[in-house]
XYZ file of C-alpha atoms in Angstrom:
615
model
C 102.063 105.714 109.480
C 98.877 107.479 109.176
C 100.239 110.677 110.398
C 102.839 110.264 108.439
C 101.080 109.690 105.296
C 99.576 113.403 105.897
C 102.410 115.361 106.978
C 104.125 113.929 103.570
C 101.071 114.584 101.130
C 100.947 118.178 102.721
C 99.258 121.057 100.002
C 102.141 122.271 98.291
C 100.002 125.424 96.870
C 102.455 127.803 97.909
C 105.602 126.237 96.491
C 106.984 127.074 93.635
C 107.757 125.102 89.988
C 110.276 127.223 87.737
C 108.487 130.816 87.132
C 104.874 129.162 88.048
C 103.324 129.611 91.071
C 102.782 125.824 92.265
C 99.015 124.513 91.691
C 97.617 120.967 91.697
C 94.279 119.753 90.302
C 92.610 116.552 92.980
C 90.306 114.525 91.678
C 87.975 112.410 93.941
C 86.536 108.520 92.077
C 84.042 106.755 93.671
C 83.430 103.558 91.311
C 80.869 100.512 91.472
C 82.103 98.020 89.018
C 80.316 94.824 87.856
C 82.951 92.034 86.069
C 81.608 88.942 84.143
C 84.401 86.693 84.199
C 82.526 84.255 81.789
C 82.442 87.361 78.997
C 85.297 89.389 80.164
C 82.714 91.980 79.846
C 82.241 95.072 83.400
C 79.854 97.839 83.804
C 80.381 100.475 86.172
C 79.705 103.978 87.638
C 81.478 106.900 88.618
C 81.269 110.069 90.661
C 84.569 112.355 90.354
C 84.735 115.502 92.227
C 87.336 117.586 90.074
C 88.488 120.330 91.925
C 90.429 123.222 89.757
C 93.003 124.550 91.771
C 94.768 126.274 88.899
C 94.440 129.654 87.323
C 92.175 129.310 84.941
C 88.617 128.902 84.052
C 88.479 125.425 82.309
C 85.747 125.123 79.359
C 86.297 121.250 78.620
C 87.949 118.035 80.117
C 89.282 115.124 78.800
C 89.534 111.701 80.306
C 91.817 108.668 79.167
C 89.837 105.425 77.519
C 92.623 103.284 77.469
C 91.154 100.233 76.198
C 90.400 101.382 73.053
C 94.071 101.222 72.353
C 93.384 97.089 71.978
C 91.509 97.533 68.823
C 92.642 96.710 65.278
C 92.787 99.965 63.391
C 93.657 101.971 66.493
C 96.982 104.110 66.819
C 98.713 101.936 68.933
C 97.859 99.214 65.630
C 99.432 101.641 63.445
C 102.703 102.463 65.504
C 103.038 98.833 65.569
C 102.681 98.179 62.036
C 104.919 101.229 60.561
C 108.060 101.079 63.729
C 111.565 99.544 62.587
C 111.866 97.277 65.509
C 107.858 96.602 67.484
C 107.518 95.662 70.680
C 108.054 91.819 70.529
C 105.310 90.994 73.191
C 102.792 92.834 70.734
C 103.930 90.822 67.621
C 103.212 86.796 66.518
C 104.593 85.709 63.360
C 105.913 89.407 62.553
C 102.771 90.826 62.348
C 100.318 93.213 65.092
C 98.911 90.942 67.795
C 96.197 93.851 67.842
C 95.428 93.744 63.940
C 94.499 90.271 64.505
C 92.018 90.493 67.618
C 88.697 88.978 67.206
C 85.715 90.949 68.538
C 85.483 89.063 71.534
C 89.195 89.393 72.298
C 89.560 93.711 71.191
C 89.663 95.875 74.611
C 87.334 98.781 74.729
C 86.080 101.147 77.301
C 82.857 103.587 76.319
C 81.010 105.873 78.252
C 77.338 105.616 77.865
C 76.216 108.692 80.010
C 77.699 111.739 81.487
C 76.511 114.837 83.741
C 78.335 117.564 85.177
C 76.641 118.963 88.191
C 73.406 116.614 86.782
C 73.219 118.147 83.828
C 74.397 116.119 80.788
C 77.102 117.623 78.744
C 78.259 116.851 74.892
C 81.499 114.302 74.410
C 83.173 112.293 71.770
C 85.300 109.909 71.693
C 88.674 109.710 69.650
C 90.433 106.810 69.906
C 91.584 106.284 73.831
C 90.187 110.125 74.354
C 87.408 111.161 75.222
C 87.004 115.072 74.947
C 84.218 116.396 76.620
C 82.635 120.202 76.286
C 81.484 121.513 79.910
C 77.940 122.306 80.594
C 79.389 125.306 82.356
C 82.697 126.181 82.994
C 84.895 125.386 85.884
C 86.510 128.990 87.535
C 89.678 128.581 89.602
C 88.980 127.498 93.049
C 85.654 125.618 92.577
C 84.646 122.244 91.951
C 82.151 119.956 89.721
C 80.867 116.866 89.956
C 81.251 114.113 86.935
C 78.693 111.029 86.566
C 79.483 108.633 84.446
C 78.297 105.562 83.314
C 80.862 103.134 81.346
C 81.395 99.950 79.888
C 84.218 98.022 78.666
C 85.831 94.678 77.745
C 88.860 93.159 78.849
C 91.317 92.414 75.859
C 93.414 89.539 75.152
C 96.519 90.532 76.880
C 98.586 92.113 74.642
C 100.287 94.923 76.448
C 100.111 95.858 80.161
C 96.802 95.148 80.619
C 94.328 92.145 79.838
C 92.888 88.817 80.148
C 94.878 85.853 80.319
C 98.450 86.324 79.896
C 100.766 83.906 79.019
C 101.280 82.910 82.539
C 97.748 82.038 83.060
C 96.672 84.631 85.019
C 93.051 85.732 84.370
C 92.768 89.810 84.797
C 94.978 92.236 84.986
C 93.296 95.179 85.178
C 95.664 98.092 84.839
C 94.398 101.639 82.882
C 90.659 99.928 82.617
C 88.788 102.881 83.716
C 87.520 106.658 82.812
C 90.412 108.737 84.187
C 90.682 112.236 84.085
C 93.365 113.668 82.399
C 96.121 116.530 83.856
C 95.932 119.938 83.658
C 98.924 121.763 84.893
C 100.834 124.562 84.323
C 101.089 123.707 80.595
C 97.824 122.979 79.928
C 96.325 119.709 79.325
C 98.332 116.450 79.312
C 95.189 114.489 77.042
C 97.667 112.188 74.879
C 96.622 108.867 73.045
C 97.536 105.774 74.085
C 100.326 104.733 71.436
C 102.963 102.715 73.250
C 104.330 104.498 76.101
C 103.834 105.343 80.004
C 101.172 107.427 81.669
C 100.625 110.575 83.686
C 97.472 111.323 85.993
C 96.116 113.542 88.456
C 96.433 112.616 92.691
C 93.279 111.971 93.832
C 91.415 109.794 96.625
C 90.458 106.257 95.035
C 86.732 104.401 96.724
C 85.755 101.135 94.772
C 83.587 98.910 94.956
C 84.338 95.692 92.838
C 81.486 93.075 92.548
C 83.895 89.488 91.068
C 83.150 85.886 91.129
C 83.381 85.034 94.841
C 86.180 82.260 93.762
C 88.464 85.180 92.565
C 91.293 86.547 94.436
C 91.823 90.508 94.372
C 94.920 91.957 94.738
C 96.451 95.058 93.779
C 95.655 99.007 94.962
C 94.146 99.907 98.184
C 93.180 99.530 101.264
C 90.650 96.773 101.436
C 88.064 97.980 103.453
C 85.631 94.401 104.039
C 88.168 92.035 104.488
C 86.102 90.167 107.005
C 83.411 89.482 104.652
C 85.962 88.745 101.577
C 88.181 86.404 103.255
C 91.047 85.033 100.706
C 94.048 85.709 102.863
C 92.875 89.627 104.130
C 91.076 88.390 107.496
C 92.644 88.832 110.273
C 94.013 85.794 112.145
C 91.395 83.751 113.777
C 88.608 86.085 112.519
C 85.373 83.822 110.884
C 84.625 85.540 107.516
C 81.624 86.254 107.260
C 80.614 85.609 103.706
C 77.079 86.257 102.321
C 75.535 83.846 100.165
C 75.585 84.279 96.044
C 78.309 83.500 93.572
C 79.936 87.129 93.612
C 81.872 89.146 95.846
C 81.977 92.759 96.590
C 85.309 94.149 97.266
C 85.562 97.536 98.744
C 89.139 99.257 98.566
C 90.233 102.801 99.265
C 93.236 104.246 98.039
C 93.932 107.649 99.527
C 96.510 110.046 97.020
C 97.256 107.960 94.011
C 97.070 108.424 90.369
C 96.319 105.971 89.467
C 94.078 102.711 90.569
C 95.188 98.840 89.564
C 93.657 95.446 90.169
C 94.099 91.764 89.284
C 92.325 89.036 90.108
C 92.635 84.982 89.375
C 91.049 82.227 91.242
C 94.170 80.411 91.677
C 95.630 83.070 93.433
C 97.806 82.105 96.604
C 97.835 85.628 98.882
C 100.659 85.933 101.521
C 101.839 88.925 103.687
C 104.713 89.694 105.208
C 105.271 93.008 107.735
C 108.205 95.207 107.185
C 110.199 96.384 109.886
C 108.442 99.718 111.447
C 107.000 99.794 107.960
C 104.210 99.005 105.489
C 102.438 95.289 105.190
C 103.418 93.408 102.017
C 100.917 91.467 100.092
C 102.117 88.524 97.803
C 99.545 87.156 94.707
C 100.755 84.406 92.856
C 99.460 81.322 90.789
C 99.433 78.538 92.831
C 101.785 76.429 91.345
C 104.429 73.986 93.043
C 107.428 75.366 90.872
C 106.728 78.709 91.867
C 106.348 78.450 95.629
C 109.883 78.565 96.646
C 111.268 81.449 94.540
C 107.613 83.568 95.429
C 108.486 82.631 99.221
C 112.233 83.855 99.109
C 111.312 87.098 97.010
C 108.788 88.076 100.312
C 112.262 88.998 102.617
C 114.039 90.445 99.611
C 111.362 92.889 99.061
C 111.501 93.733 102.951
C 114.758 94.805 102.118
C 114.604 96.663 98.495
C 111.541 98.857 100.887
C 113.703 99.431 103.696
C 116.398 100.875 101.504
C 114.537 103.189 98.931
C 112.775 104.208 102.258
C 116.332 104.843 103.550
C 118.337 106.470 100.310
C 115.029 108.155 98.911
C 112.715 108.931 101.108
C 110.241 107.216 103.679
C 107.303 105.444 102.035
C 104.202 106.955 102.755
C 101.721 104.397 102.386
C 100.405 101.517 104.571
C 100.648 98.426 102.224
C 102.732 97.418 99.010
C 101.576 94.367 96.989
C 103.102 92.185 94.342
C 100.840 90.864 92.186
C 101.383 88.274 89.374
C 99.960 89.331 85.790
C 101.045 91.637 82.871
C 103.417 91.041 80.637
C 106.559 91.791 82.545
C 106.916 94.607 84.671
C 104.827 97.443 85.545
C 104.748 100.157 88.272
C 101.242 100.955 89.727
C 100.652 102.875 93.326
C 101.104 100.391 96.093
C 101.659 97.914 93.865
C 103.358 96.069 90.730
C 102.111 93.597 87.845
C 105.072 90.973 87.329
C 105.314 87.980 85.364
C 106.202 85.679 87.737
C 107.927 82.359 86.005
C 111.191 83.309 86.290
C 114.660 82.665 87.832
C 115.092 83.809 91.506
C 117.927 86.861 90.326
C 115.338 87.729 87.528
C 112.211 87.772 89.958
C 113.591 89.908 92.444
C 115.060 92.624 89.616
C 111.975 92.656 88.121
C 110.258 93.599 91.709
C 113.002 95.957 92.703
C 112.946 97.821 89.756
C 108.805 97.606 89.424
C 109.056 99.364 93.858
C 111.391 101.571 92.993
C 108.946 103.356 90.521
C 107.004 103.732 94.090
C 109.099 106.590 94.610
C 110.325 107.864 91.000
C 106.906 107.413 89.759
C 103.943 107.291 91.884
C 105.006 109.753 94.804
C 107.160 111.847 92.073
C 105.373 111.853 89.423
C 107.151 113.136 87.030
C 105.390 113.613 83.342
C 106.496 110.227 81.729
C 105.291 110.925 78.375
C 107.565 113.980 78.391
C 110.311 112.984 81.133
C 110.197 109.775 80.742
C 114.162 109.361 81.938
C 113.050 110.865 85.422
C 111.254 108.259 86.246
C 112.826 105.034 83.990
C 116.675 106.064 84.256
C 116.092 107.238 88.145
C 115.038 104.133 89.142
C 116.986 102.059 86.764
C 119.775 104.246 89.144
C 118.311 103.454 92.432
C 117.335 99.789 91.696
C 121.220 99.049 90.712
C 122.321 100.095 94.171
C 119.777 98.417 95.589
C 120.573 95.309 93.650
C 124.267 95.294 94.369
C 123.613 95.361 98.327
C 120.594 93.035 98.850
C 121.857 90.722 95.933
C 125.834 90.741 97.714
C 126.770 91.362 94.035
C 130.008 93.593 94.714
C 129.757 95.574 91.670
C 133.101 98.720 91.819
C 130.508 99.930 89.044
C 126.737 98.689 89.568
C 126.049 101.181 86.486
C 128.079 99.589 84.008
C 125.506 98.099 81.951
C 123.483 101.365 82.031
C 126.769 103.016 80.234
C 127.677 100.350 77.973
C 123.747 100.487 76.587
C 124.279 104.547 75.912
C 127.826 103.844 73.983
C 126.054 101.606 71.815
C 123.483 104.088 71.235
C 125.578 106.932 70.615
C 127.951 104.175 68.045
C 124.763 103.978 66.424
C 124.593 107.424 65.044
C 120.511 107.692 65.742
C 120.494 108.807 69.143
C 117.713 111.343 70.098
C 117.957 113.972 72.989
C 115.848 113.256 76.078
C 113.855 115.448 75.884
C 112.168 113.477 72.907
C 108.200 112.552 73.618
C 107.967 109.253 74.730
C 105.926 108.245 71.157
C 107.815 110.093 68.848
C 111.296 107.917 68.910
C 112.190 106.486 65.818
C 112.693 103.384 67.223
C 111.871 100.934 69.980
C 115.508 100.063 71.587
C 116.631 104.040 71.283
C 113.675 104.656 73.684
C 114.696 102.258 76.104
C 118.207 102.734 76.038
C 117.506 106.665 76.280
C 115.083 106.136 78.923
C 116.714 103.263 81.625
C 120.007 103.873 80.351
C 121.178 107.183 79.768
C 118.636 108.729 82.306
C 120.849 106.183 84.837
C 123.533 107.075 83.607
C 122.145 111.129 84.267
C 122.535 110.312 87.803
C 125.683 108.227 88.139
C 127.437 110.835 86.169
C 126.048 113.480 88.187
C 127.886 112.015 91.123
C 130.619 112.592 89.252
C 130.358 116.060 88.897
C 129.237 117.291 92.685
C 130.616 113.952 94.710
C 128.618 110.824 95.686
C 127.688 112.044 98.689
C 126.067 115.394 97.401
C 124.532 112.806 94.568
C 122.169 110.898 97.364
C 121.898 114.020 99.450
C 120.329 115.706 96.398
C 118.147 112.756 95.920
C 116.768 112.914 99.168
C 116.271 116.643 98.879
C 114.919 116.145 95.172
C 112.087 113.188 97.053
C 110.996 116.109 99.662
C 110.986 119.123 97.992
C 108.856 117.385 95.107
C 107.227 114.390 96.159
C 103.086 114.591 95.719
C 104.213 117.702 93.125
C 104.531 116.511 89.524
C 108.377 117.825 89.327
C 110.312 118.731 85.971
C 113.928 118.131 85.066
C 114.827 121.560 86.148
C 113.901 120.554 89.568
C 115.955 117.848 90.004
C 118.659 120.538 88.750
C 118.156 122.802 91.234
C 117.435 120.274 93.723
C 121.070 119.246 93.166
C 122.526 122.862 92.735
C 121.325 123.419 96.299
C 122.836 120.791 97.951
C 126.111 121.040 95.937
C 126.412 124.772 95.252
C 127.345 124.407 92.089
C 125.855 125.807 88.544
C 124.517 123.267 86.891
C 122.429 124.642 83.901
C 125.163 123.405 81.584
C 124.961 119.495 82.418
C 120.746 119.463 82.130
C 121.391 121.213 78.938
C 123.926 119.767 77.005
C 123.370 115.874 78.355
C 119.159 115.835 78.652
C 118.458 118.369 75.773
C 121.015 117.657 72.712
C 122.973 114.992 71.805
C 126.248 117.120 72.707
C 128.644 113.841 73.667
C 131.558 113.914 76.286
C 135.498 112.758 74.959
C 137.978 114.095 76.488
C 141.520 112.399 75.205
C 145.385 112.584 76.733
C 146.800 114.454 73.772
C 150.863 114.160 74.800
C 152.844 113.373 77.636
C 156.586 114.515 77.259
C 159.450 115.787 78.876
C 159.547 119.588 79.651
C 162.303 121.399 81.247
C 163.779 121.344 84.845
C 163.149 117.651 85.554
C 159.505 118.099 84.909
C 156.062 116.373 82.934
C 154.279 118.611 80.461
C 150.626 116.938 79.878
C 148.618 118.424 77.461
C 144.787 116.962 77.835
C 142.189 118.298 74.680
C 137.891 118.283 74.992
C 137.063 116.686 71.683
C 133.444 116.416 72.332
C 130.832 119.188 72.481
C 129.788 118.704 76.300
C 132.397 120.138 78.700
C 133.006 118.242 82.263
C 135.589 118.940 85.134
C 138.442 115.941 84.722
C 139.568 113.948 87.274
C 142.724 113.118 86.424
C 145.398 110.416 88.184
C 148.757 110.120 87.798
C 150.289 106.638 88.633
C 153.811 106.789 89.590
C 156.554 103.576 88.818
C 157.254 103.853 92.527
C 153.524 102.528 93.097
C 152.195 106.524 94.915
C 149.514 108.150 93.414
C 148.067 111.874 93.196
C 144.822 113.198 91.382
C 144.568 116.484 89.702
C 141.600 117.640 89.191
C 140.271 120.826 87.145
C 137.210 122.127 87.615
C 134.704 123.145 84.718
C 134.563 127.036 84.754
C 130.911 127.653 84.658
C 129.819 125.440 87.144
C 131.626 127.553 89.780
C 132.446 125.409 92.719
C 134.820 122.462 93.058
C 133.867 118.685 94.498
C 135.538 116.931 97.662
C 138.154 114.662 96.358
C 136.403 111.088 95.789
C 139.653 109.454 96.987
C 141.002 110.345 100.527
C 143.387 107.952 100.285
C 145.503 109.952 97.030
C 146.753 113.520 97.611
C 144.508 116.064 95.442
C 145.708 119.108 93.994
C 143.206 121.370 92.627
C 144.188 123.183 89.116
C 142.938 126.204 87.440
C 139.121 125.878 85.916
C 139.000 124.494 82.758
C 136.448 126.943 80.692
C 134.816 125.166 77.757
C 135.804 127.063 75.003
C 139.612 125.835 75.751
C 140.341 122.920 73.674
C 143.488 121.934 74.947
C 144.580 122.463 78.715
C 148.653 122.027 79.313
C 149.916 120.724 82.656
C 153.082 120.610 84.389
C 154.214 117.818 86.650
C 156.697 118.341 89.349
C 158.422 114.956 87.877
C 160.341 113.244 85.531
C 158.824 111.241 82.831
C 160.868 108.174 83.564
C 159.195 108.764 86.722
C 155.208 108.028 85.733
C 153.947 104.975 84.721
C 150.418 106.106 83.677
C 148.155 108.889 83.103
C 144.488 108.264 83.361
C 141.256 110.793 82.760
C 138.630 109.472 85.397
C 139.427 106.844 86.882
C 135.766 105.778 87.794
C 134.656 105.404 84.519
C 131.222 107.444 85.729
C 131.838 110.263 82.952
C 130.476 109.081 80.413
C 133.178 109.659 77.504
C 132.519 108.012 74.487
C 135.945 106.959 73.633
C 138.402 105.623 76.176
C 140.959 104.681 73.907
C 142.645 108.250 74.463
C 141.998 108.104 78.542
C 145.282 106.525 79.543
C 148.558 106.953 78.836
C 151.188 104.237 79.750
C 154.862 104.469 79.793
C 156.304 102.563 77.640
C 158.558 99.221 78.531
């Protein structure tokens, strides 16, 4: 696994990322963290080595202060209190949760010193920022060295993050520490911390976590003590060896991530389970007697939801994968999750398929989720449905159905917003998540459509090696896909990621025509052109597909039904509206004509997609 790990992370400096030359900042934390449980109160240091492997000569850095967000007055306040529809986990009696947080409840996170190289440098902090003027600049190629010292508090779980959530669980310690923020090949990536999802630079993780020895850790990492911590990590028959005191020092290492999570709860029951030829699982959950049996039959399910990502994505790099109880619902972190836990069986294992998926669409991808946010949400809304439907046995013709049904609604509305919208700057809450699980699903499903399932998962896989460890963009999964396929596919990024362009295509007529024959005249009514699949159902009970592929996308798919004869008509270019066809039968011959009969393009209006003969 080991080797494995390596040969995967690899250097990726000479690949390439649209007209950039490829480039990837590292950043290197050791931490030693102090946590009061009494006061919800930590201190801590920090040494980063940030190496600049880009371009340029960088003259200031900025890391994230998360915390800060938990503060009445902050932005993430404000977003609350001026949205149409707020976050419901963030309200109480239709008002901000935050606006109403006490001074011993409010989250913060404040950096009391900092050197570069040991000489102190100027910062400030605004809001969840904290922008910081170099004591000397950083050329391409070289590295610095950042101390810091920090303090924070824990808020009242509110979002994400905090201290006792409504499940009971005491920390969970998710975006609680300085991070550096990304520079890549559009500069820096320093946003606020408003409502949405995260973005960070790979790095090598050492902590050291002093905690109430009663406490249970679980979370990122490699513990590297486990003999001396005890709680479940010894290895069987070993005597922990536990020094005297009432804290415990936890040392974990966490080798490329981008992030670093951690809960901990003193009623914490840990077990582990070994995947096949794979990584060890680690299970955290309140120690409760209605829990015990749904928590025991999610450990084999999650055996299985690894095994196949690890099949239909990509092998999973790392050594361990844990599933911690604590947040506020469901929330990806590397080699791990935060789940509320007090659930139905169906529910708890969604929530942790969708949460490991993110292992791969998120934290060995890595796409920019503030601006991309449908790579990583819709892709593994994609990948967790198929996963779902097999280790579930829930026989779904269409596991994506839901995904599509959310995006009609959407588009019904009349306030959808291109994907390519910044995660903060929707209008509203539910056209965010509908445009982020939904319709970046339904990006993929539909794309299988266009080049053929097989290319679809093919293109995945390539998509997971080209880019994995890379920070990839959505033309990469484009050309990713173009590659395997041979097709053009500039047109379909465009028109269904960048505008609002929607698909209808409609069966205009179906009438007699001369010399025992069918004319069919089919229209595009929408803006976005697609190649139509389209079935002809015969009273005798045969069948045959014709299909007509979209001009500019220059190559035709394999016929998604070997069982029906295919015939393969002249390209359909977009700026046709209406495309005529002749049958080689009579009309009282057909009983139905049908555009797509998968239902994976996603046309807005079916009510012009079949054609039926009448009685």
């Amino acid at each position: 696994m080991k080797y494995l790990f390596y040969l995967l992370m690899g250097t990726g400096l000479l690949q390439a990322q649209g007209n950039q030359a490829y480039w990837q900042q590292h950043v290197d934390y050791k931490m030693e963290v102090n946590m009061d449980v009494e006061t919800y109160r930590y201190t801590g240091t920090q040494k980063l080595t940030y190496t600049n492997n880009s371009p340029d000569t960088l003259s200031r850095v900025f890391y994230h202060m998360y915390f800060n967000a938990f503060q009445p007055g902050s932005e993430m306040d404000l977003r609350l209190q001026s949205i149409e529809d707020p976050d419901g986990r963030m309200m109480a009696n239709g008002q901000s949760r935050i606006a109403n947080l006490q001074p011993n409840e409010i989250g913060y996170l404040r950096a009391s010193k900092l050197l570069q190289d040991g000489t102190a440098v100027s910062y400030e902090l605004e809001g969840t920022v904290l922008v910081v003027s170099l004591a000397k600049p950083i050329p391409p190629g070289s590295s610095s060295i950042f101390e810091m010292e920090f303090e924070g508090q824990v808020p009242l779980q509110i979002r994400r993050s905090g201290r006792d959530n409504r499940e009971g669980v005491a920390l969970s310690m998710s975006q609680w520490y300085p991070k550096m923020a990304e520079y890549d090949f559009e500069g820096w990536h320093a946003h606020p911390y408003i409502a949405r999802e995260f973005h960070g630079v790979w790095g090598d993780f050492d902590l050291k976590l002093t905690i109430d020895k009663d406490y249970v850790v679980g979370g990122t990492g490699y513990l590297q003590n486990p003999s001396e911590i005890g709680h479940g990590y010894q290895a069987p028959g070993t005597k922990v060896k536990r020094t005297k005191g009432k804290t415990l020092t936890w040392h974990f290492k966490a080798p490329k991530v981008h992030d670093f999570m951690w809960a901990a709860d003193p009623e914490y029951r840990h077990d582990t389970l070994r995947v096949t030829n794979g990584p060890l699982l680690h299970f955290f959950y309140k120690n409760k007697p209605e829990l015990e049996e749904n928590w025991k039959k999610l450990q084999p399910k999650t055996a299985e939801a690894m095994e196949f990502f690890s099949r239909n994505v990509g092998a999973y790099p790392y050594e361990q994968y844990s599933v911690v109880q604590g947040g506020d619902g469901g929330m990806e972190y590397p080699m791990s999750t935060l789940i509320t836990g007090e659930r139905s069986f169906g529910s708890l294992v969604g929530v942790m398929v969708h949460e490991l998926a993110h292992s791969w669409f998120q934290h060995l991808l890595a796409t920019n989720e503030s601006k991309h946010e449908w790579m990583d949400e819709g892709f593994t809304s994609f990948i967790s449905a198929l996963c779902m439907n097999q280790i579930m046995d829930q026989q779904k013709s269409n596991p994506f159905e839901g995904s599509y049904r959310s995006y009609y609604r959407l588009v019904e509305s009349g306030r959808e917003q291109p994907l390519s919208t910044h995660a903060d700057r929707y209008d509203f809450n539910s056209g965010y998540g509908t445009s982020a699980y939904s319709k970046g699903a339904v990006f993929l499903a539909q794309l299988g459509y266009v080049i053929g399932q097989d290319k679809l998962m093919e293109s995945l896989r390539k998509y997971f090696q080209d880019f994995k460890f890379k920070h990839p963009t959505p033309n990469d999964i484009k050309r990713s896909a173009e590659k395997v396929s041979g097709f053009e596919l500039d047109w379909y990024l465009t028109d269904f990621a960048q505008t609002t362009n929607t698909i209808d295509y409609g069966i205009r007529s179906v009438s007699a025509g001369g010399n025992n024959k069918t004319a069919i005249e089919l229209e595009r009514i929408g803006q976005m052109p697609m190649p139509i699949d389209l079935l002809l159902v015969y009273k005798d009970g045969s069948r045959k597909l014709l299909y007509m592929p979209l001009r500019m996308m220059r190559g035709e798919k394999g016929n998604p039904y070997p069982g029906i004869e295919r015939k393969v008509l002249e390209d359909w270019p977009w700026a046709r509206p209406i495309y005529t066809i002749e049958v080689d039968a009579p009309i009282d011959q057909i009983q139905a004509v049908v555009i797509d009969p998968s239902q994976l393009m996603a046309d807005v209006d079916l009510s012009n997609n079949l054609w039926q003969a009448s009685e």
